Amino acid sequence: MKAKMMVADEIISVENLSYTYMSGNSYALYDINLKIHRGEFVVIMGPSGCGKSTLLYTFNGIIPHLFRGKMSGRVIVDGIDTKQSSISKLSQIVGMVFQNPETQIVASTVIEEVAFGPENLNLSIEEIRARVEESLAISRLSGKRDFSTASLSGGEKQALAIASVLALKPKVLALDEPTSMLDPAGAALVSSIIGELNKKLGMTVIAVDHRVEWAVNVADRLIIMDEGKIVIDDKPSNVFKRFDLVRKIGFRPPQVTELFYKLRDNGFSVNDFPITVEEAEGLVRWVLDD
Ligand SMILES: Nc1ncnc2c1ncn2[C@@H]1O[C@H](COP(=O)(O)OP(=O)(O)O)[C@@H](O)[C@H]1O
Ligand SMILES: [Mg+2]
């Protein structure tokens, strides 16, 4: 009975997962254990090559079905063992958005791009239309439905990639460094759409992202990886309390947190480590008050 209730709350469960690429000579992932709950906003961080993308690929079946390396352990997505399923089935549960919007767009107009996925799902015309309209609205592209995809800005192209994935009605949106190739305005647009999907529509979001200041503000949980392992998995406020570990793995904290680390290094009795400017202001206010 208890086990059943727990399954309902978890959308993704990773158990003792290790993975080696066919051409790799060491583990890309090593003994990963992880549960992601419905409605959570999780940000995965860590140095280049630590296994972030590889971990995402295990959520929608790219691993083990497309990359045929050596996988041990289990990944359960919405109650389904990914080994027993297929990429096409899993990609309707976990939608994936990649770094480069250019490589994800296949159609010549915005509306064709968003309709492409649902048209291949054998749905009624009405259902396809409804999905396309809804996805365009969430991605703020309703006014550009007839535009050529080539005419969109980088941020809009990434918004279009998100819309195309949403049209498949996935339960989870996984994004692999979705803003790293965008200019600041494009990154802001995409971040805002992702935030709204989670906060307003309750969608489960898993994002790999390097922007720590952004992550601590939006994430329910930060997962920090290093060398194929999860080294920290906690609420953002708890992550940066562990300054010894954060420093040992060379992870860059938010700048405002770094200031408090430095004050502590210099002998000040700092026990609280703020992660946002607002929290820091609360802490220093009394010092400046006299
Ligand atoms: N297709 C591949 N074949 C062999 N090794 C790979 C492949 N893709 C990634 N790797 C290796 O797996 C490890 C994890 O890579 P990746 O998941 O891409 O890291 P990250 O996304 O954190 O930068 C790295 O050592 C990388 O070189
Ligand atoms: Mg990567």
PDB file of C-alpha atoms and ligand atoms in Angstrom:
ATOM      1  CA  MET A   1       0.000   0.000   0.000  1.00  0.00           C
ATOM      2  CA  LYS A   2       2.685   2.435   1.051  1.00  0.00           C
ATOM      3  CA  ALA A   3       4.890   1.559  -1.931  1.00  0.00           C
ATOM      4  CA  LYS A   4       2.010   2.295  -4.309  1.00  0.00           C
ATOM      5  CA  MET A   5       1.441   5.765  -2.893  1.00  0.00           C
ATOM      6  CA  MET A   6       5.114   6.568  -3.267  1.00  0.00           C
ATOM      7  CA  VAL A   7       5.117   5.532  -6.929  1.00  0.00           C
ATOM      8  CA  ALA A   8       2.244   7.942  -7.593  1.00  0.00           C
ATOM      9  CA  ASP A   9       4.234  10.860  -6.245  1.00  0.00           C
ATOM     10  CA  GLU A  10       7.378  10.113  -8.264  1.00  0.00           C
ATOM     11  CA  ILE A  11       7.482  10.795 -11.960  1.00  0.00           C
ATOM     12  CA  ILE A  12      11.085   9.603 -12.349  1.00  0.00           C
ATOM     13  CA  SER A  13      12.941   7.129 -10.207  1.00  0.00           C
ATOM     14  CA  VAL A  14      16.568   6.222 -10.876  1.00  0.00           C
ATOM     15  CA  GLU A  15      17.974   3.217  -9.052  1.00  0.00           C
ATOM     16  CA  ASN A  16      21.658   2.307  -8.936  1.00  0.00           C
ATOM     17  CA  LEU A  17      22.170   3.565 -12.459  1.00  0.00           C
ATOM     18  CA  SER A  18      25.604   3.242 -14.034  1.00  0.00           C
ATOM     19  CA  TYR A  19      26.406   3.796 -17.689  1.00  0.00           C
ATOM     20  CA  THR A  20      29.412   3.465 -19.973  1.00  0.00           C
ATOM     21  CA  TYR A  21      29.279   4.588 -23.618  1.00  0.00           C
ATOM     22  CA  MET A  22      30.186   1.970 -26.176  1.00  0.00           C
ATOM     23  CA  SER A  23      33.324   3.898 -27.107  1.00  0.00           C
ATOM     24  CA  GLY A  24      33.963   5.081 -23.550  1.00  0.00           C
ATOM     25  CA  ASN A  25      36.501   3.461 -21.282  1.00  0.00           C
ATOM     26  CA  SER A  26      35.126   4.811 -18.001  1.00  0.00           C
ATOM     27  CA  TYR A  27      31.741   5.359 -16.386  1.00  0.00           C
ATOM     28  CA  ALA A  28      29.781   8.348 -17.731  1.00  0.00           C
ATOM     29  CA  LEU A  29      27.339   7.746 -14.849  1.00  0.00           C
ATOM     30  CA  TYR A  30      28.153   5.862 -11.684  1.00  0.00           C
ATOM     31  CA  ASP A  31      25.623   4.539  -9.170  1.00  0.00           C
ATOM     32  CA  ILE A  32      23.049   7.300  -9.554  1.00  0.00           C
ATOM     33  CA  ASN A  33      20.064   7.209  -7.213  1.00  0.00           C
ATOM     34  CA  LEU A  34      17.464   9.879  -7.690  1.00  0.00           C
ATOM     35  CA  LYS A  35      13.763  10.524  -7.382  1.00  0.00           C
ATOM     36  CA  ILE A  36      11.959  13.366  -9.106  1.00  0.00           C
ATOM     37  CA  HIS A  37       8.503  14.227  -7.861  1.00  0.00           C
ATOM     38  CA  ARG A  38       5.568  15.437  -9.900  1.00  0.00           C
ATOM     39  CA  GLY A  39       5.521  19.214 -10.213  1.00  0.00           C
ATOM     40  CA  GLU A  40       9.118  19.679  -9.104  1.00  0.00           C
ATOM     41  CA  PHE A  41      11.563  22.124 -10.692  1.00  0.00           C
ATOM     42  CA  VAL A  42      14.995  20.521 -10.606  1.00  0.00           C
ATOM     43  CA  VAL A  43      18.179  22.105 -11.937  1.00  0.00           C
ATOM     44  CA  ILE A  44      21.158  19.863 -12.670  1.00  0.00           C
ATOM     45  CA  MET A  45      24.567  21.506 -12.548  1.00  0.00           C
ATOM     46  CA  GLY A  46      28.213  20.498 -12.639  1.00  0.00           C
ATOM     47  CA  PRO A  47      31.353  20.835 -14.750  1.00  0.00           C
ATOM     48  CA  SER A  48      31.500  19.963 -18.428  1.00  0.00           C
ATOM     49  CA  GLY A  49      31.734  16.206 -18.945  1.00  0.00           C
ATOM     50  CA  CYS A  50      30.327  15.259 -15.518  1.00  0.00           C
ATOM     51  CA  GLY A  51      27.388  13.344 -17.029  1.00  0.00           C
ATOM     52  CA  LYS A  52      24.486  15.816 -17.042  1.00  0.00           C
ATOM     53  CA  SER A  53      23.401  15.187 -20.638  1.00  0.00           C
ATOM     54  CA  THR A  54      23.918  11.452 -20.256  1.00  0.00           C
ATOM     55  CA  LEU A  55      21.596  11.442 -17.237  1.00  0.00           C
ATOM     56  CA  LEU A  56      18.889  13.315 -19.192  1.00  0.00           C
ATOM     57  CA  TYR A  57      19.205  10.807 -22.063  1.00  0.00           C
ATOM     58  CA  THR A  58      18.244   8.013 -19.672  1.00  0.00           C
ATOM     59  CA  PHE A  59      14.925   9.754 -18.917  1.00  0.00           C
ATOM     60  CA  ASN A  60      13.477   9.581 -22.452  1.00  0.00           C
ATOM     61  CA  GLY A  61      15.052   6.319 -23.564  1.00  0.00           C
ATOM     62  CA  ILE A  62      17.808   7.711 -25.847  1.00  0.00           C
ATOM     63  CA  ILE A  63      19.802   5.588 -23.406  1.00  0.00           C
ATOM     64  CA  PRO A  64      19.585   2.577 -23.635  1.00  0.00           C
ATOM     65  CA  HIS A  65      17.646   2.437 -26.948  1.00  0.00           C
ATOM     66  CA  LEU A  66      19.724   4.693 -29.208  1.00  0.00           C
ATOM     67  CA  PHE A  67      23.141   4.730 -27.531  1.00  0.00           C
ATOM     68  CA  ARG A  68      23.925   1.099 -26.939  1.00  0.00           C
ATOM     69  CA  GLY A  69      26.514   1.329 -24.213  1.00  0.00           C
ATOM     70  CA  LYS A  70      26.536  -0.667 -20.988  1.00  0.00           C
ATOM     71  CA  MET A  71      23.754   0.272 -18.594  1.00  0.00           C
ATOM     72  CA  SER A  72      23.091  -1.222 -15.186  1.00  0.00           C
ATOM     73  CA  GLY A  73      20.402  -0.299 -12.687  1.00  0.00           C
ATOM     74  CA  ARG A  74      16.924   0.968 -13.528  1.00  0.00           C
ATOM     75  CA  VAL A  75      15.153   4.119 -14.639  1.00  0.00           C
ATOM     76  CA  ILE A  76      11.406   4.166 -14.007  1.00  0.00           C
ATOM     77  CA  VAL A  77       9.461   6.931 -15.745  1.00  0.00           C
ATOM     78  CA  ASP A  78       5.815   7.373 -14.793  1.00  0.00           C
ATOM     79  CA  GLY A  79       5.762   3.761 -13.643  1.00  0.00           C
ATOM     80  CA  ILE A  80       7.443   2.380 -16.790  1.00  0.00           C
ATOM     81  CA  ASP A  81      10.876   0.747 -16.815  1.00  0.00           C
ATOM     82  CA  THR A  82      12.642   2.527 -19.700  1.00  0.00           C
ATOM     83  CA  LYS A  83      14.355  -0.714 -20.750  1.00  0.00           C
ATOM     84  CA  GLN A  84      10.930  -2.275 -21.451  1.00  0.00           C
ATOM     85  CA  SER A  85       9.660   0.727 -23.415  1.00  0.00           C
ATOM     86  CA  SER A  86      10.615   2.644 -26.581  1.00  0.00           C
ATOM     87  CA  ILE A  87      11.929   6.123 -27.387  1.00  0.00           C
ATOM     88  CA  SER A  88       8.677   7.078 -29.124  1.00  0.00           C
ATOM     89  CA  LYS A  89       6.577   6.047 -26.108  1.00  0.00           C
ATOM     90  CA  LEU A  90       8.944   7.630 -23.580  1.00  0.00           C
ATOM     91  CA  SER A  91       9.261  10.883 -25.511  1.00  0.00           C
ATOM     92  CA  GLN A  92       5.534  11.402 -24.998  1.00  0.00           C
ATOM     93  CA  ILE A  93       6.170  11.312 -21.247  1.00  0.00           C
ATOM     94  CA  VAL A  94       9.487  13.174 -21.119  1.00  0.00           C
ATOM     95  CA  GLY A  95       9.843  15.955 -23.684  1.00  0.00           C
ATOM     96  CA  MET A  96      13.424  16.961 -24.404  1.00  0.00           C
ATOM     97  CA  VAL A  97      14.760  20.344 -25.474  1.00  0.00           C
ATOM     98  CA  PHE A  98      18.407  20.712 -26.485  1.00  0.00           C
ATOM     99  CA  GLN A  99      21.033  23.428 -26.440  1.00  0.00           C
ATOM    100  CA  ASN A 100      20.956  24.463 -30.074  1.00  0.00           C
ATOM    101  CA  PRO A 101      17.499  25.514 -31.314  1.00  0.00           C
ATOM    102  CA  GLU A 102      18.681  25.339 -34.955  1.00  0.00           C
ATOM    103  CA  THR A 103      19.131  21.573 -34.845  1.00  0.00           C
ATOM    104  CA  GLN A 104      15.630  20.963 -33.443  1.00  0.00           C
ATOM    105  CA  ILE A 105      13.581  22.777 -36.093  1.00  0.00           C
ATOM    106  CA  VAL A 106      12.551  20.828 -39.189  1.00  0.00           C
ATOM    107  CA  ALA A 107       9.591  22.728 -40.719  1.00  0.00           C
ATOM    108  CA  SER A 108       9.590  25.993 -42.645  1.00  0.00           C
ATOM    109  CA  THR A 109       6.811  27.796 -40.743  1.00  0.00           C
ATOM    110  CA  VAL A 110       6.096  28.104 -37.021  1.00  0.00           C
ATOM    111  CA  ILE A 111       2.678  26.437 -37.166  1.00  0.00           C
ATOM    112  CA  GLU A 112       3.947  23.522 -39.281  1.00  0.00           C
ATOM    113  CA  GLU A 113       6.736  22.965 -36.802  1.00  0.00           C
ATOM    114  CA  VAL A 114       4.368  22.736 -33.821  1.00  0.00           C
ATOM    115  CA  ALA A 115       1.842  20.574 -35.702  1.00  0.00           C
ATOM    116  CA  PHE A 116       4.492  18.094 -36.873  1.00  0.00           C
ATOM    117  CA  GLY A 117       4.583  16.020 -33.672  1.00  0.00           C
ATOM    118  CA  PRO A 118       0.825  15.731 -33.049  1.00  0.00           C
ATOM    119  CA  GLU A 119       0.201  14.996 -36.751  1.00  0.00           C
ATOM    120  CA  ASN A 120       2.316  11.897 -36.332  1.00  0.00           C
ATOM    121  CA  LEU A 121       0.326  10.721 -33.316  1.00  0.00           C
ATOM    122  CA  ASN A 122      -2.841   9.792 -35.205  1.00  0.00           C
ATOM    123  CA  LEU A 123      -4.985  12.407 -33.465  1.00  0.00           C
ATOM    124  CA  SER A 124      -8.168  14.084 -34.715  1.00  0.00           C
ATOM    125  CA  ILE A 125      -7.838  17.417 -36.544  1.00  0.00           C
ATOM    126  CA  GLU A 126      -9.596  19.142 -33.620  1.00  0.00           C
ATOM    127  CA  GLU A 127      -7.175  17.687 -31.112  1.00  0.00           C
ATOM    128  CA  ILE A 128      -4.177  18.666 -33.244  1.00  0.00           C
ATOM    129  CA  ARG A 129      -5.497  22.240 -33.560  1.00  0.00           C
ATOM    130  CA  ALA A 130      -6.145  22.518 -29.830  1.00  0.00           C
ATOM    131  CA  ARG A 131      -2.655  21.270 -28.979  1.00  0.00           C
ATOM    132  CA  VAL A 132      -1.005  23.579 -31.490  1.00  0.00           C
ATOM    133  CA  GLU A 133      -2.890  26.645 -30.250  1.00  0.00           C
ATOM    134  CA  GLU A 134      -2.205  25.868 -26.605  1.00  0.00           C
ATOM    135  CA  SER A 135       1.495  25.232 -27.220  1.00  0.00           C
ATOM    136  CA  LEU A 136       1.892  28.407 -29.284  1.00  0.00           C
ATOM    137  CA  ALA A 137       0.188  30.459 -26.557  1.00  0.00           C
ATOM    138  CA  ILE A 138       2.387  29.110 -23.752  1.00  0.00           C
ATOM    139  CA  SER A 139       5.491  29.732 -25.856  1.00  0.00           C
ATOM    140  CA  ARG A 140       4.302  33.228 -26.788  1.00  0.00           C
ATOM    141  CA  LEU A 141       4.329  32.521 -30.491  1.00  0.00           C
ATOM    142  CA  SER A 142       0.601  32.802 -31.274  1.00  0.00           C
ATOM    143  CA  GLY A 143       1.242  36.055 -33.147  1.00  0.00           C
ATOM    144  CA  LYS A 144       3.992  34.448 -35.233  1.00  0.00           C
ATOM    145  CA  ARG A 145       2.218  31.254 -36.315  1.00  0.00           C
ATOM    146  CA  ASP A 146       2.669  31.983 -40.030  1.00  0.00           C
ATOM    147  CA  PHE A 147       6.211  33.289 -39.775  1.00  0.00           C
ATOM    148  CA  SER A 148       9.041  31.423 -41.391  1.00  0.00           C
ATOM    149  CA  THR A 149      11.050  29.575 -38.749  1.00  0.00           C
ATOM    150  CA  ALA A 150      14.226  31.069 -40.210  1.00  0.00           C
ATOM    151  CA  SER A 151      12.992  34.588 -39.409  1.00  0.00           C
ATOM    152  CA  LEU A 152      12.775  33.959 -35.632  1.00  0.00           C
ATOM    153  CA  SER A 153      15.346  35.198 -33.122  1.00  0.00           C
ATOM    154  CA  GLY A 154      17.427  32.627 -31.220  1.00  0.00           C
ATOM    155  CA  GLY A 155      15.174  32.917 -28.160  1.00  0.00           C
ATOM    156  CA  GLU A 156      12.053  32.517 -30.292  1.00  0.00           C
ATOM    157  CA  LYS A 157      13.544  29.480 -32.004  1.00  0.00           C
ATOM    158  CA  GLN A 158      14.116  27.884 -28.614  1.00  0.00           C
ATOM    159  CA  ALA A 159      10.560  28.866 -27.587  1.00  0.00           C
ATOM    160  CA  LEU A 160       9.415  27.097 -30.775  1.00  0.00           C
ATOM    161  CA  ALA A 161      11.401  23.997 -29.858  1.00  0.00           C
ATOM    162  CA  ILE A 162       9.623  24.053 -26.483  1.00  0.00           C
ATOM    163  CA  ALA A 163       6.211  24.527 -28.183  1.00  0.00           C
ATOM    164  CA  SER A 164       6.856  21.515 -30.449  1.00  0.00           C
ATOM    165  CA  VAL A 165       7.651  19.364 -27.445  1.00  0.00           C
ATOM    166  CA  LEU A 166       4.622  20.646 -25.481  1.00  0.00           C
ATOM    167  CA  ALA A 167       2.334  19.694 -28.370  1.00  0.00           C
ATOM    168  CA  LEU A 168       3.107  16.062 -27.524  1.00  0.00           C
ATOM    169  CA  LYS A 169       1.668  16.730 -24.029  1.00  0.00           C
ATOM    170  CA  PRO A 170       4.586  15.295 -22.058  1.00  0.00           C
ATOM    171  CA  LYS A 171       4.410  15.087 -18.269  1.00  0.00           C
ATOM    172  CA  VAL A 172       8.009  16.183 -17.845  1.00  0.00           C
ATOM    173  CA  LEU A 173       9.999  18.810 -19.700  1.00  0.00           C
ATOM    174  CA  ALA A 174      13.739  18.120 -19.704  1.00  0.00           C
ATOM    175  CA  LEU A 175      16.008  20.840 -21.055  1.00  0.00           C
ATOM    176  CA  ASP A 176      19.718  20.463 -21.741  1.00  0.00           C
ATOM    177  CA  GLU A 177      21.381  23.896 -21.416  1.00  0.00           C
ATOM    178  CA  PRO A 178      18.475  25.550 -23.242  1.00  0.00           C
ATOM    179  CA  THR A 179      19.751  29.120 -22.905  1.00  0.00           C
ATOM    180  CA  SER A 180      23.498  28.708 -23.283  1.00  0.00           C
ATOM    181  CA  MET A 181      23.500  29.647 -26.972  1.00  0.00           C
ATOM    182  CA  LEU A 182      21.073  32.570 -26.587  1.00  0.00           C
ATOM    183  CA  ASP A 183      21.607  36.280 -26.049  1.00  0.00           C
ATOM    184  CA  PRO A 184      20.384  37.725 -22.705  1.00  0.00           C
ATOM    185  CA  ALA A 185      16.960  38.642 -24.100  1.00  0.00           C
ATOM    186  CA  GLY A 186      16.528  35.162 -25.574  1.00  0.00           C
ATOM    187  CA  ALA A 187      17.648  33.537 -22.328  1.00  0.00           C
ATOM    188  CA  ALA A 188      15.154  35.673 -20.391  1.00  0.00           C
ATOM    189  CA  LEU A 189      12.306  34.700 -22.732  1.00  0.00           C
ATOM    190  CA  VAL A 190      13.047  30.986 -22.482  1.00  0.00           C
ATOM    191  CA  SER A 191      13.573  31.122 -18.686  1.00  0.00           C
ATOM    192  CA  SER A 192      10.268  32.909 -18.283  1.00  0.00           C
ATOM    193  CA  ILE A 193       8.382  30.316 -20.367  1.00  0.00           C
ATOM    194  CA  ILE A 194       9.963  27.463 -18.397  1.00  0.00           C
ATOM    195  CA  GLY A 195       9.135  29.146 -15.080  1.00  0.00           C
ATOM    196  CA  GLU A 196       5.522  29.626 -16.102  1.00  0.00           C
ATOM    197  CA  LEU A 197       5.170  26.006 -17.225  1.00  0.00           C
ATOM    198  CA  ASN A 198       6.203  24.895 -13.762  1.00  0.00           C
ATOM    199  CA  LYS A 199       4.607  27.533 -11.555  1.00  0.00           C
ATOM    200  CA  LYS A 200       1.331  28.070 -13.422  1.00  0.00           C
ATOM    201  CA  LEU A 201       0.741  24.725 -15.103  1.00  0.00           C
ATOM    202  CA  GLY A 202       2.444  22.512 -12.510  1.00  0.00           C
ATOM    203  CA  MET A 203       4.634  20.779 -15.073  1.00  0.00           C
ATOM    204  CA  THR A 204       7.655  18.850 -13.855  1.00  0.00           C
ATOM    205  CA  VAL A 205      10.779  20.600 -15.157  1.00  0.00           C
ATOM    206  CA  ILE A 206      14.329  19.242 -15.202  1.00  0.00           C
ATOM    207  CA  ALA A 207      16.874  21.702 -16.551  1.00  0.00           C
ATOM    208  CA  VAL A 208      20.608  21.416 -17.005  1.00  0.00           C
ATOM    209  CA  ASP A 209      21.915  24.952 -16.676  1.00  0.00           C
ATOM    210  CA  HIS A 210      25.088  26.792 -15.680  1.00  0.00           C
ATOM    211  CA  ARG A 211      23.421  29.961 -14.405  1.00  0.00           C
ATOM    212  CA  VAL A 212      23.618  29.477 -10.647  1.00  0.00           C
ATOM    213  CA  GLU A 213      22.031  32.846  -9.767  1.00  0.00           C
ATOM    214  CA  TRP A 214      19.016  31.877 -11.870  1.00  0.00           C
ATOM    215  CA  ALA A 215      18.928  28.315 -10.546  1.00  0.00           C
ATOM    216  CA  VAL A 216      18.786  29.264  -6.859  1.00  0.00           C
ATOM    217  CA  ASN A 217      15.827  31.513  -7.565  1.00  0.00           C
ATOM    218  CA  VAL A 218      13.705  29.044  -9.519  1.00  0.00           C
ATOM    219  CA  ALA A 219      14.681  25.551  -8.458  1.00  0.00           C
ATOM    220  CA  ASP A 220      13.013  23.470  -5.763  1.00  0.00           C
ATOM    221  CA  ARG A 221      16.114  21.305  -5.853  1.00  0.00           C
ATOM    222  CA  LEU A 222      19.654  21.533  -7.151  1.00  0.00           C
ATOM    223  CA  ILE A 223      21.458  18.405  -8.211  1.00  0.00           C
ATOM    224  CA  ILE A 224      25.198  18.890  -8.481  1.00  0.00           C
ATOM    225  CA  MET A 225      27.155  16.252 -10.341  1.00  0.00           C
ATOM    226  CA  ASP A 226      30.862  15.555 -10.571  1.00  0.00           C
ATOM    227  CA  GLU A 227      32.607  12.768 -12.470  1.00  0.00           C
ATOM    228  CA  GLY A 228      29.439  10.802 -13.206  1.00  0.00           C
ATOM    229  CA  LYS A 229      28.117  10.956  -9.655  1.00  0.00           C
ATOM    230  CA  ILE A 230      25.576  13.048  -7.794  1.00  0.00           C
ATOM    231  CA  VAL A 231      27.525  14.879  -5.093  1.00  0.00           C
ATOM    232  CA  ILE A 232      24.803  17.165  -3.757  1.00  0.00           C
ATOM    233  CA  ASP A 233      21.023  16.863  -4.106  1.00  0.00           C
ATOM    234  CA  ASP A 234      19.172  19.348  -1.934  1.00  0.00           C
ATOM    235  CA  LYS A 235      17.147  22.554  -1.697  1.00  0.00           C
ATOM    236  CA  PRO A 236      19.264  25.492  -2.969  1.00  0.00           C
ATOM    237  CA  SER A 237      19.455  27.065   0.495  1.00  0.00           C
ATOM    238  CA  ASN A 238      20.886  23.842   1.959  1.00  0.00           C
ATOM    239  CA  VAL A 239      23.347  23.243  -0.889  1.00  0.00           C
ATOM    240  CA  PHE A 240      25.426  26.329  -0.134  1.00  0.00           C
ATOM    241  CA  LYS A 241      25.515  25.761   3.621  1.00  0.00           C
ATOM    242  CA  ARG A 242      27.929  22.956   2.794  1.00  0.00           C
ATOM    243  CA  PHE A 243      30.725  25.324   1.844  1.00  0.00           C
ATOM    244  CA  ASP A 244      33.519  22.776   2.389  1.00  0.00           C
ATOM    245  CA  LEU A 245      31.960  20.362  -0.089  1.00  0.00           C
ATOM    246  CA  VAL A 246      30.950  23.105  -2.528  1.00  0.00           C
ATOM    247  CA  ARG A 247      34.549  24.306  -2.576  1.00  0.00           C
ATOM    248  CA  LYS A 248      36.081  20.854  -2.714  1.00  0.00           C
ATOM    249  CA  ILE A 249      34.265  20.064  -5.953  1.00  0.00           C
ATOM    250  CA  GLY A 250      35.093  23.539  -7.281  1.00  0.00           C
ATOM    251  CA  PHE A 251      31.471  24.533  -7.728  1.00  0.00           C
ATOM    252  CA  ARG A 252      30.901  28.271  -8.100  1.00  0.00           C
ATOM    253  CA  PRO A 253      28.250  29.536  -5.654  1.00  0.00           C
ATOM    254  CA  PRO A 254      26.096  32.615  -6.319  1.00  0.00           C
ATOM    255  CA  GLN A 255      28.272  35.733  -6.043  1.00  0.00           C
ATOM    256  CA  VAL A 256      26.387  36.940  -3.001  1.00  0.00           C
ATOM    257  CA  THR A 257      27.076  33.599  -1.273  1.00  0.00           C
ATOM    258  CA  GLU A 258      30.754  33.808  -2.262  1.00  0.00           C
ATOM    259  CA  LEU A 259      30.951  37.140  -0.424  1.00  0.00           C
ATOM    260  CA  PHE A 260      29.811  35.454   2.787  1.00  0.00           C
ATOM    261  CA  TYR A 261      32.268  32.568   2.239  1.00  0.00           C
ATOM    262  CA  LYS A 262      35.058  35.174   1.961  1.00  0.00           C
ATOM    263  CA  LEU A 263      33.923  36.989   5.106  1.00  0.00           C
ATOM    264  CA  ARG A 264      34.048  33.662   6.921  1.00  0.00           C
ATOM    265  CA  ASP A 265      37.551  32.961   5.540  1.00  0.00           C
ATOM    266  CA  ASN A 266      38.622  36.322   6.946  1.00  0.00           C
ATOM    267  CA  GLY A 267      37.536  35.485  10.462  1.00  0.00           C
ATOM    268  CA  PHE A 268      34.058  36.942  10.624  1.00  0.00           C
ATOM    269  CA  SER A 269      31.610  34.732  12.473  1.00  0.00           C
ATOM    270  CA  VAL A 270      29.317  33.977   9.562  1.00  0.00           C
ATOM    271  CA  ASN A 271      26.892  31.122  10.091  1.00  0.00           C
ATOM    272  CA  ASP A 272      24.210  31.916   7.529  1.00  0.00           C
ATOM    273  CA  PHE A 273      24.944  31.739   3.839  1.00  0.00           C
ATOM    274  CA  PRO A 274      22.444  33.740   1.825  1.00  0.00           C
ATOM    275  CA  ILE A 275      21.838  32.643  -1.763  1.00  0.00           C
ATOM    276  CA  THR A 276      19.912  35.686  -2.958  1.00  0.00           C
ATOM    277  CA  VAL A 277      20.525  39.416  -2.677  1.00  0.00           C
ATOM    278  CA  GLU A 278      17.304  39.751  -0.652  1.00  0.00           C
ATOM    279  CA  GLU A 279      18.486  37.234   1.936  1.00  0.00           C
ATOM    280  CA  ALA A 280      21.878  38.943   2.146  1.00  0.00           C
ATOM    281  CA  GLU A 281      20.249  42.304   2.658  1.00  0.00           C
ATOM    282  CA  GLY A 282      18.286  40.881   5.576  1.00  0.00           C
ATOM    283  CA  LEU A 283      21.516  39.635   7.133  1.00  0.00           C
ATOM    284  CA  VAL A 284      23.624  42.800   6.786  1.00  0.00           C
ATOM    285  CA  ARG A 285      20.906  45.337   7.520  1.00  0.00           C
ATOM    286  CA  TRP A 286      21.464  45.395  11.270  1.00  0.00           C
ATOM    287  CA  VAL A 287      25.209  46.012  10.850  1.00  0.00           C
ATOM    288  CA  LEU A 288      24.587  49.113   8.774  1.00  0.00           C
ATOM    289  CA  ASP A 289      21.698  50.338  10.894  1.00  0.00           C
ATOM    290  CA  ASP A 290      23.708  52.229  13.560  1.00  0.00           C
TER     291      ASP A 290
HETATM  292  N1  LIG B   1      28.588   9.553 -27.476  1.00  0.00           N
HETATM  293  C1  LIG B   1      29.562   9.395 -26.580  1.00  0.00           C
HETATM  294  N2  LIG B   1      30.491   8.408 -26.699  1.00  0.00           N
HETATM  295  C2  LIG B   1      31.469   8.244 -25.782  1.00  0.00           C
HETATM  296  N3  LIG B   1      31.608   9.008 -24.680  1.00  0.00           N
HETATM  297  C3  LIG B   1      30.718  10.002 -24.496  1.00  0.00           C
HETATM  298  C4  LIG B   1      29.643  10.263 -25.430  1.00  0.00           C
HETATM  299  N4  LIG B   1      28.939  11.315 -24.975  1.00  0.00           N
HETATM  300  C5  LIG B   1      29.516  11.700 -23.828  1.00  0.00           C
HETATM  301  N5  LIG B   1      30.590  10.921 -23.536  1.00  0.00           N
HETATM  302  C6  LIG B   1      31.444  11.027 -22.319  1.00  0.00           C
HETATM  303  O1  LIG B   1      30.637  10.791 -21.190  1.00  0.00           O
HETATM  304  C7  LIG B   1      30.960  11.697 -20.128  1.00  0.00           C
HETATM  305  C8  LIG B   1      29.746  12.512 -19.726  1.00  0.00           C
HETATM  306  O2  LIG B   1      29.395  13.337 -20.827  1.00  0.00           O
HETATM  307  P1  LIG B   1      28.120  14.287 -20.817  1.00  0.00           P
HETATM  308  O3  LIG B   1      26.959  13.559 -20.264  1.00  0.00           O
HETATM  309  O4  LIG B   1      27.982  14.824 -22.195  1.00  0.00           O
HETATM  310  O5  LIG B   1      28.576  15.436 -19.800  1.00  0.00           O
HETATM  311  P2  LIG B   1      27.962  16.892 -19.557  1.00  0.00           P
HETATM  312  O6  LIG B   1      26.636  16.947 -20.233  1.00  0.00           O
HETATM  313  O7  LIG B   1      27.881  17.024 -18.074  1.00  0.00           O
HETATM  314  O8  LIG B   1      28.934  17.866 -20.139  1.00  0.00           O
HETATM  315  C9  LIG B   1      32.132  12.521 -20.639  1.00  0.00           C
HETATM  316  O9  LIG B   1      33.317  11.944 -20.199  1.00  0.00           O
HETATM  317  C10 LIG B   1      32.006  12.429 -22.142  1.00  0.00           C
HETATM  318  O10 LIG B   1      33.254  12.555 -22.775  1.00  0.00           O
HETATM  319 MG    MG B   2      25.930  18.231 -21.718  1.00  0.00          MG
END
